[in-house]
């Protein structure tokens, strides 16, 4: 099995940071903890820092990190989507409108 890290870079809609954090901590994260074969590793808030003059700015306010193992990425994400579609409504989960969708990025990395 391959080991993967997924980073969910997000930012709250301006003026909605408290609601965004409440949604994430109390609605999303409890659901994400139960996704089969997926481990949330933590959430982090961005801090101002520029180490090199050529670095681009950080457009994201937060990053959440997830680890999972899979032989087949498509099969893994099918299970994830089915789980969220089935369990989410039971737990009051829907994708929050406090997330700025223009600042949303979920890159995936495989361990080498």
Short mmCIF file of N, CA, C and O in Angstrom, two decimals:
data_model
loop_
_atom_site.label_atom_id
_atom_site.label_comp_id
_atom_site.label_asym_id
_atom_site.label_seq_id
_atom_site.Cartn_x
_atom_site.Cartn_y
_atom_site.Cartn_z
N UNK A 1 0.84 -1.19 0.00
CA UNK A 1 0.00 0.00 0.00
C UNK A 1 0.88 1.24 0.00
O UNK A 1 1.89 1.29 0.66
N UNK A 2 0.41 2.23 -0.72
CA UNK A 2 1.10 3.52 -0.75
C UNK A 2 0.58 4.38 0.41
O UNK A 2 -0.59 4.32 0.78
N UNK A 3 1.47 5.20 0.98
CA UNK A 3 1.08 6.11 2.05
C UNK A 3 0.98 7.51 1.45
O UNK A 3 1.88 7.95 0.73
N UNK A 4 -0.10 8.22 1.80
CA UNK A 4 -0.37 9.54 1.24
C UNK A 4 -0.58 10.56 2.35
O UNK A 4 -1.05 10.24 3.44
N UNK A 5 -0.25 11.80 2.02
CA UNK A 5 -0.62 12.96 2.82
C UNK A 5 -1.46 13.87 1.95
O UNK A 5 -1.11 14.13 0.80
N UNK A 6 -2.56 14.34 2.51
CA UNK A 6 -3.39 15.32 1.82
C UNK A 6 -3.43 16.57 2.69
O UNK A 6 -3.61 16.49 3.91
N UNK A 7 -3.21 17.71 2.06
CA UNK A 7 -3.23 18.98 2.73
C UNK A 7 -4.45 19.76 2.26
O UNK A 7 -4.63 19.94 1.06
N UNK A 8 -5.27 20.20 3.20
CA UNK A 8 -6.43 21.01 2.84
C UNK A 8 -6.13 22.46 3.23
O UNK A 8 -6.24 22.84 4.40
N UNK A 9 -5.67 23.22 2.24
CA UNK A 9 -5.40 24.65 2.46
C UNK A 9 -6.70 25.41 2.27
O UNK A 9 -7.34 25.31 1.22
N UNK A 10 -7.10 26.16 3.30
CA UNK A 10 -8.36 26.90 3.24
C UNK A 10 -8.20 28.27 3.88
O UNK A 10 -7.20 28.55 4.55
N UNK A 11 -9.20 29.08 3.67
CA UNK A 11 -9.28 30.39 4.33
C UNK A 11 -10.76 30.67 4.56
O UNK A 11 -11.61 30.32 3.74
N UNK A 12 -11.08 31.29 5.69
CA UNK A 12 -12.48 31.64 5.93
C UNK A 12 -12.90 32.84 5.09
O UNK A 12 -12.07 33.67 4.71
N UNK A 13 -14.17 32.90 4.80
CA UNK A 13 -14.74 34.09 4.19
C UNK A 13 -14.48 35.24 5.16
O UNK A 13 -14.57 35.08 6.38
N UNK A 14 -14.14 36.39 4.61
CA UNK A 14 -13.84 37.56 5.45
C UNK A 14 -14.98 37.82 6.42
O UNK A 14 -16.16 37.83 6.05
N UNK A 15 -14.62 37.99 7.68
CA UNK A 15 -15.61 38.25 8.72
C UNK A 15 -16.27 37.01 9.29
O UNK A 15 -17.13 37.11 10.17
N UNK A 16 -15.88 35.82 8.81
CA UNK A 16 -16.52 34.57 9.24
C UNK A 16 -15.55 33.60 9.92
O UNK A 16 -15.82 32.41 10.01
N UNK A 17 -14.42 34.10 10.40
CA UNK A 17 -13.39 33.20 10.95
C UNK A 17 -13.90 32.42 12.17
O UNK A 17 -13.63 31.22 12.28
N UNK A 18 -14.62 33.05 13.07
CA UNK A 18 -15.13 32.34 14.24
C UNK A 18 -16.09 31.22 13.83
O UNK A 18 -16.01 30.10 14.34
N UNK A 19 -17.00 31.53 12.90
CA UNK A 19 -17.94 30.52 12.42
C UNK A 19 -17.23 29.39 11.68
O UNK A 19 -17.58 28.23 11.83
N UNK A 20 -16.22 29.76 10.89
CA UNK A 20 -15.42 28.77 10.17
C UNK A 20 -14.75 27.81 11.16
O UNK A 20 -14.83 26.59 11.00
N UNK A 21 -14.10 28.34 12.18
CA UNK A 21 -13.43 27.49 13.17
C UNK A 21 -14.41 26.64 13.96
O UNK A 21 -14.14 25.46 14.24
N UNK A 22 -15.56 27.21 14.29
CA UNK A 22 -16.59 26.42 14.98
C UNK A 22 -17.05 25.25 14.11
O UNK A 22 -17.15 24.12 14.58
N UNK A 23 -17.34 25.54 12.84
CA UNK A 23 -17.78 24.49 11.92
C UNK A 23 -16.71 23.41 11.82
O UNK A 23 -17.01 22.22 11.93
N UNK A 24 -15.48 23.81 11.62
CA UNK A 24 -14.43 22.82 11.43
C UNK A 24 -14.24 21.96 12.67
O UNK A 24 -14.22 20.73 12.61
N UNK A 25 -14.11 22.61 13.84
CA UNK A 25 -13.82 21.88 15.07
C UNK A 25 -14.98 21.02 15.57
O UNK A 25 -14.76 19.95 16.14
N UNK A 26 -16.21 21.47 15.35
CA UNK A 26 -17.36 20.81 15.96
C UNK A 26 -18.23 20.00 15.01
O UNK A 26 -19.02 19.17 15.47
N UNK A 27 -18.10 20.23 13.72
CA UNK A 27 -18.91 19.49 12.75
C UNK A 27 -18.04 18.68 11.81
O UNK A 27 -18.20 17.46 11.69
N UNK A 28 -17.09 19.34 11.16
CA UNK A 28 -16.28 18.65 10.14
C UNK A 28 -15.29 17.66 10.75
O UNK A 28 -15.26 16.48 10.36
N UNK A 29 -14.48 18.10 11.68
CA UNK A 29 -13.42 17.23 12.21
C UNK A 29 -13.96 15.96 12.86
O UNK A 29 -13.41 14.88 12.62
N UNK A 30 -15.03 16.00 13.65
CA UNK A 30 -15.56 14.74 14.19
C UNK A 30 -15.96 13.76 13.08
O UNK A 30 -15.75 12.55 13.22
N UNK A 31 -16.50 14.27 11.98
CA UNK A 31 -16.84 13.40 10.85
C UNK A 31 -15.58 12.87 10.19
O UNK A 31 -15.45 11.67 9.92
N UNK A 32 -14.62 13.76 9.93
CA UNK A 32 -13.39 13.36 9.25
C UNK A 32 -12.61 12.32 10.05
O UNK A 32 -11.94 11.47 9.47
N UNK A 33 -12.69 12.37 11.38
CA UNK A 33 -11.98 11.38 12.22
C UNK A 33 -12.51 9.97 11.98
O UNK A 33 -11.80 9.00 12.25
N UNK A 34 -13.74 9.86 11.51
CA UNK A 34 -14.35 8.55 11.32
C UNK A 34 -14.28 8.04 9.88
O UNK A 34 -14.79 6.96 9.59
N UNK A 35 -13.69 8.81 8.98
CA UNK A 35 -13.56 8.35 7.60
C UNK A 35 -12.68 7.11 7.58
O UNK A 35 -11.58 7.12 8.15
N UNK A 36 -13.13 6.04 6.97
CA UNK A 36 -12.34 4.81 6.94
C UNK A 36 -10.93 5.02 6.37
O UNK A 36 -10.75 5.71 5.37
N UNK A 37 -9.97 4.44 7.05
CA UNK A 37 -8.58 4.41 6.61
C UNK A 37 -7.97 5.80 6.43
O UNK A 37 -7.07 5.99 5.63
N UNK A 38 -8.47 6.78 7.18
CA UNK A 38 -7.97 8.15 7.08
C UNK A 38 -7.72 8.68 8.49
O UNK A 38 -8.57 8.53 9.36
N UNK A 39 -6.57 9.32 8.68
CA UNK A 39 -6.23 9.88 9.98
C UNK A 39 -5.98 11.38 9.86
O UNK A 39 -5.03 11.79 9.19
N UNK A 40 -6.82 12.21 10.50
CA UNK A 40 -6.51 13.63 10.55
C UNK A 40 -5.29 13.83 11.46
O UNK A 40 -5.26 13.35 12.59
N UNK A 41 -4.28 14.51 10.96
CA UNK A 41 -3.05 14.73 11.72
C UNK A 41 -3.02 16.07 12.44
O UNK A 41 -2.18 16.29 13.30
N UNK A 42 -3.91 16.97 12.07
CA UNK A 42 -3.97 18.24 12.78
C UNK A 42 -4.34 19.40 11.87
O UNK A 42 -4.33 19.29 10.65
N UNK A 43 -4.69 20.51 12.53
CA UNK A 43 -5.00 21.77 11.86
C UNK A 43 -3.99 22.79 12.30
O UNK A 43 -3.56 22.81 13.45
N UNK A 44 -3.65 23.68 11.38
CA UNK A 44 -2.65 24.71 11.67
C UNK A 44 -3.12 26.04 11.09
O UNK A 44 -3.71 26.08 10.01
N UNK A 45 -2.83 27.11 11.83
CA UNK A 45 -3.17 28.46 11.37
C UNK A 45 -1.90 29.12 10.85
O UNK A 45 -0.83 29.02 11.47
N UNK A 46 -2.01 29.80 9.73
CA UNK A 46 -0.87 30.47 9.12
C UNK A 46 -0.38 31.61 10.00
O UNK A 46 -1.17 32.28 10.67
N UNK A 47 0.93 31.80 9.97
CA UNK A 47 1.55 32.94 10.65
C UNK A 47 2.35 33.71 9.61
O UNK A 47 2.91 33.12 8.69
N UNK A 48 2.41 35.03 9.74
CA UNK A 48 3.19 35.81 8.78
C UNK A 48 4.67 35.44 8.84
O UNK A 48 5.26 35.41 9.92
N UNK A 49 5.22 35.13 7.67
CA UNK A 49 6.64 34.79 7.59
C UNK A 49 7.06 34.80 6.13
O UNK A 49 6.35 34.29 5.27
N UNK A 50 8.21 35.34 5.87
CA UNK A 50 8.74 35.32 4.52
C UNK A 50 10.24 35.08 4.64
O UNK A 50 11.00 35.98 5.01
N UNK A 51 10.64 33.86 4.34
CA UNK A 51 12.04 33.49 4.50
C UNK A 51 12.93 33.93 3.35
O UNK A 51 14.09 34.24 3.54
N UNK A 52 12.39 33.94 2.14
CA UNK A 52 13.15 34.30 0.95
C UNK A 52 12.42 35.39 0.19
O UNK A 52 11.19 35.39 0.12
N UNK A 53 13.18 36.28 -0.41
CA UNK A 53 12.56 37.39 -1.14
C UNK A 53 11.75 36.93 -2.35
O UNK A 53 10.85 37.62 -2.81
N UNK A 54 12.02 35.72 -2.85
CA UNK A 54 11.31 35.23 -4.04
C UNK A 54 10.07 34.39 -3.69
O UNK A 54 9.36 33.95 -4.56
N UNK A 55 9.81 34.20 -2.40
CA UNK A 55 8.63 33.42 -2.00
C UNK A 55 7.36 34.16 -2.36
O UNK A 55 7.29 35.37 -2.24
N UNK A 56 6.37 33.40 -2.77
CA UNK A 56 5.06 34.01 -2.99
C UNK A 56 4.34 34.10 -1.66
O UNK A 56 4.66 33.40 -0.71
N UNK A 57 3.36 34.95 -1.57
CA UNK A 57 2.60 35.12 -0.34
C UNK A 57 1.68 33.94 -0.07
O UNK A 57 1.33 33.19 -0.98
N UNK A 58 1.28 33.79 1.17
CA UNK A 58 0.36 32.73 1.56
C UNK A 58 -1.07 33.25 1.48
O UNK A 58 -1.45 34.14 2.23
N UNK A 59 -1.85 32.70 0.57
CA UNK A 59 -3.24 33.10 0.40
C UNK A 59 -4.18 32.36 1.34
O UNK A 59 -5.37 32.63 1.36
N UNK A 60 -3.65 31.40 2.08
CA UNK A 60 -4.47 30.53 2.91
C UNK A 60 -4.32 30.89 4.37
O UNK A 60 -3.25 31.28 4.83
N UNK A 61 -5.36 30.76 5.12
CA UNK A 61 -5.30 31.06 6.55
C UNK A 61 -5.03 29.82 7.39
O UNK A 61 -4.52 29.90 8.49
N UNK A 62 -5.39 28.65 6.82
CA UNK A 62 -5.31 27.41 7.58
C UNK A 62 -4.89 26.26 6.67
O UNK A 62 -5.12 26.29 5.46
N UNK A 63 -4.32 25.23 7.31
CA UNK A 63 -4.09 23.97 6.63
C UNK A 63 -4.45 22.84 7.58
O UNK A 63 -4.18 22.90 8.78
N UNK A 64 -5.13 21.85 7.05
CA UNK A 64 -5.43 20.61 7.77
C UNK A 64 -4.69 19.49 7.04
O UNK A 64 -4.65 19.47 5.81
N UNK A 65 -4.13 18.57 7.81
CA UNK A 65 -3.31 17.51 7.23
C UNK A 65 -3.95 16.16 7.54
O UNK A 65 -4.35 15.90 8.68
N UNK A 66 -4.03 15.31 6.51
CA UNK A 66 -4.63 13.98 6.64
C UNK A 66 -3.67 12.95 6.07
O UNK A 66 -3.01 13.19 5.06
N UNK A 67 -3.64 11.79 6.70
CA UNK A 67 -2.81 10.68 6.23
C UNK A 67 -3.72 9.50 5.93
O UNK A 67 -4.68 9.25 6.67
N UNK A 68 -3.39 8.79 4.86
CA UNK A 68 -4.12 7.55 4.57
C UNK A 68 -3.24 6.65 3.73
O UNK A 68 -2.26 7.08 3.14
N UNK A 69 -3.59 5.38 3.70
CA UNK A 69 -2.92 4.39 2.85
C UNK A 69 -3.94 3.84 1.88
O UNK A 69 -5.10 3.64 2.23
N UNK A 70 -3.47 3.59 0.66
CA UNK A 70 -4.37 3.05 -0.37
C UNK A 70 -3.57 2.38 -1.47
O UNK A 70 -2.47 2.81 -1.79
N UNK A 71 -4.15 1.33 -2.01
CA UNK A 71 -3.60 0.71 -3.22
C UNK A 71 -4.19 1.36 -4.46
O UNK A 71 -3.59 1.38 -5.52
N UNK A 72 -5.40 1.89 -4.31
CA UNK A 72 -6.14 2.45 -5.43
C UNK A 72 -6.76 3.78 -4.98
O UNK A 72 -7.70 3.79 -4.17
N UNK A 73 -6.23 4.89 -5.48
CA UNK A 73 -6.73 6.21 -5.07
C UNK A 73 -8.21 6.41 -5.40
O UNK A 73 -8.96 6.94 -4.59
N UNK A 74 -8.60 5.99 -6.59
CA UNK A 74 -10.00 6.16 -6.97
C UNK A 74 -10.93 5.42 -6.02
O UNK A 74 -11.96 5.94 -5.60
N UNK A 75 -10.54 4.19 -5.66
CA UNK A 75 -11.36 3.41 -4.73
C UNK A 75 -11.39 4.07 -3.35
O UNK A 75 -12.44 4.12 -2.70
N UNK A 76 -10.26 4.57 -2.90
CA UNK A 76 -10.21 5.25 -1.60
C UNK A 76 -11.15 6.45 -1.58
O UNK A 76 -11.95 6.60 -0.65
N UNK A 77 -11.04 7.30 -2.58
CA UNK A 77 -11.88 8.51 -2.58
C UNK A 77 -13.35 8.20 -2.83
O UNK A 77 -14.22 8.95 -2.39
N UNK A 78 -13.64 7.08 -3.47
CA UNK A 78 -15.03 6.65 -3.61
C UNK A 78 -15.60 6.32 -2.23
O UNK A 78 -16.72 6.73 -1.89
N UNK A 79 -14.83 5.62 -1.41
CA UNK A 79 -15.25 5.30 -0.04
C UNK A 79 -15.43 6.58 0.76
O UNK A 79 -16.42 6.74 1.49
N UNK A 80 -14.48 7.52 0.63
CA UNK A 80 -14.58 8.79 1.36
C UNK A 80 -15.86 9.52 0.97
O UNK A 80 -16.62 9.97 1.84
N UNK A 81 -16.11 9.66 -0.32
CA UNK A 81 -17.30 10.39 -0.78
C UNK A 81 -18.59 9.71 -0.33
O UNK A 81 -19.54 10.37 0.08
N UNK A 82 -18.62 8.37 -0.39
CA UNK A 82 -19.81 7.64 0.06
C UNK A 82 -20.02 7.81 1.56
O UNK A 82 -21.15 7.99 2.02
N UNK A 83 -18.93 7.77 2.33
CA UNK A 83 -19.02 7.95 3.77
C UNK A 83 -19.57 9.34 4.11
O UNK A 83 -20.49 9.47 4.91
N UNK A 84 -19.01 10.36 3.49
CA UNK A 84 -19.45 11.74 3.77
C UNK A 84 -20.90 11.93 3.33
O UNK A 84 -21.69 12.56 4.04
N UNK A 85 -21.27 11.36 2.18
CA UNK A 85 -22.64 11.49 1.69
C UNK A 85 -23.64 10.78 2.60
O UNK A 85 -24.77 11.25 2.77
N UNK A 86 -23.24 9.66 3.18
CA UNK A 86 -24.13 8.88 4.04
C UNK A 86 -24.14 9.40 5.47
O UNK A 86 -25.19 9.62 6.06
N UNK A 87 -22.95 9.58 6.04
CA UNK A 87 -22.84 9.97 7.45
C UNK A 87 -22.99 11.47 7.66
O UNK A 87 -23.45 11.89 8.72
N UNK A 88 -22.56 12.27 6.70
CA UNK A 88 -22.60 13.72 6.87
C UNK A 88 -23.97 14.26 7.26
O UNK A 88 -24.09 14.98 8.26
N UNK A 89 -25.02 13.94 6.50
CA UNK A 89 -26.34 14.47 6.84
C UNK A 89 -26.82 14.03 8.23
O UNK A 89 -27.48 14.79 8.93
N UNK A 90 -26.45 12.83 8.66
CA UNK A 90 -26.84 12.35 9.99
C UNK A 90 -26.19 13.19 11.09
O UNK A 90 -26.70 13.25 12.20
N UNK A 91 -25.05 13.79 10.77
CA UNK A 91 -24.28 14.54 11.77
C UNK A 91 -24.35 16.05 11.55
O UNK A 91 -23.59 16.81 12.13
N UNK A 92 -25.23 16.49 10.67
CA UNK A 92 -25.38 17.92 10.43
C UNK A 92 -24.28 18.52 9.58
O UNK A 92 -24.07 19.72 9.58
N UNK A 93 -23.58 17.67 8.83
CA UNK A 93 -22.45 18.13 8.01
C UNK A 93 -22.91 18.52 6.62
O UNK A 93 -23.66 17.80 5.97
N UNK A 94 -22.46 19.67 6.19
CA UNK A 94 -22.49 20.07 4.79
C UNK A 94 -21.30 21.01 4.62
O UNK A 94 -20.81 21.59 5.59
N UNK A 95 -20.79 21.11 3.40
CA UNK A 95 -19.63 21.95 3.15
C UNK A 95 -19.98 23.37 3.55
O UNK A 95 -20.97 23.92 3.09
N UNK A 96 -19.17 23.96 4.40
CA UNK A 96 -19.51 25.25 5.00
C UNK A 96 -19.40 26.42 4.04
O UNK A 96 -18.43 26.54 3.29
N UNK A 97 -20.37 27.31 4.12
CA UNK A 97 -20.31 28.53 3.32
C UNK A 97 -19.38 29.57 3.96
O UNK A 97 -19.23 30.67 3.45
N UNK A 98 -18.74 29.21 5.08
CA UNK A 98 -17.75 30.10 5.69
C UNK A 98 -16.36 29.89 5.09
O UNK A 98 -15.43 30.63 5.41
N UNK A 99 -16.22 28.89 4.22
CA UNK A 99 -14.95 28.63 3.54
C UNK A 99 -14.91 29.44 2.24
O UNK A 99 -15.83 29.34 1.42
N UNK A 100 -13.87 30.21 2.07
CA UNK A 100 -13.69 30.98 0.84
C UNK A 100 -13.25 30.02 -0.26
O UNK A 100 -12.11 29.55 -0.27
N UNK A 101 -14.15 29.70 -1.16
CA UNK A 101 -13.87 28.71 -2.21
C UNK A 101 -12.85 29.20 -3.23
O UNK A 101 -12.29 28.41 -3.98
N UNK A 102 -12.55 30.50 -3.24
CA UNK A 102 -11.50 31.00 -4.13
C UNK A 102 -10.11 30.76 -3.53
O UNK A 102 -9.11 30.98 -4.19
N UNK A 103 -10.09 30.33 -2.26
CA UNK A 103 -8.83 30.05 -1.56
C UNK A 103 -8.88 28.65 -0.98
O UNK A 103 -8.74 28.44 0.23
N UNK A 104 -9.12 27.68 -1.83
CA UNK A 104 -9.25 26.28 -1.42
C UNK A 104 -8.33 25.45 -2.30
O UNK A 104 -8.40 25.53 -3.53
N UNK A 105 -7.48 24.64 -1.68
CA UNK A 105 -6.51 23.85 -2.44
C UNK A 105 -6.22 22.58 -1.64
O UNK A 105 -5.90 22.66 -0.44
N UNK A 106 -6.36 21.41 -2.27
CA UNK A 106 -6.12 20.14 -1.60
C UNK A 106 -5.10 19.29 -2.37
O UNK A 106 -5.47 18.32 -3.02
N UNK A 107 -3.82 19.62 -2.26
CA UNK A 107 -2.83 18.78 -2.93
C UNK A 107 -2.62 17.47 -2.19
O UNK A 107 -2.83 17.37 -0.98
N UNK A 108 -2.26 16.47 -2.94
CA UNK A 108 -2.05 15.12 -2.44
C UNK A 108 -0.62 14.70 -2.73
O UNK A 108 -0.10 14.94 -3.82
N UNK A 109 0.03 14.09 -1.74
CA UNK A 109 1.42 13.66 -1.89
C UNK A 109 1.54 12.20 -1.51
O UNK A 109 0.90 11.74 -0.56
N UNK A 110 2.38 11.47 -2.25
CA UNK A 110 2.64 10.07 -1.95
C UNK A 110 4.05 9.95 -1.37
O UNK A 110 4.97 10.65 -1.80
N UNK A 111 4.21 9.08 -0.39
CA UNK A 111 5.51 8.88 0.24
C UNK A 111 6.46 8.22 -0.76
O UNK A 111 6.09 7.28 -1.47
N UNK A 112 7.70 8.71 -0.81
CA UNK A 112 8.68 8.13 -1.73
C UNK A 112 9.82 7.48 -0.95
O UNK A 112 9.96 7.65 0.24
#
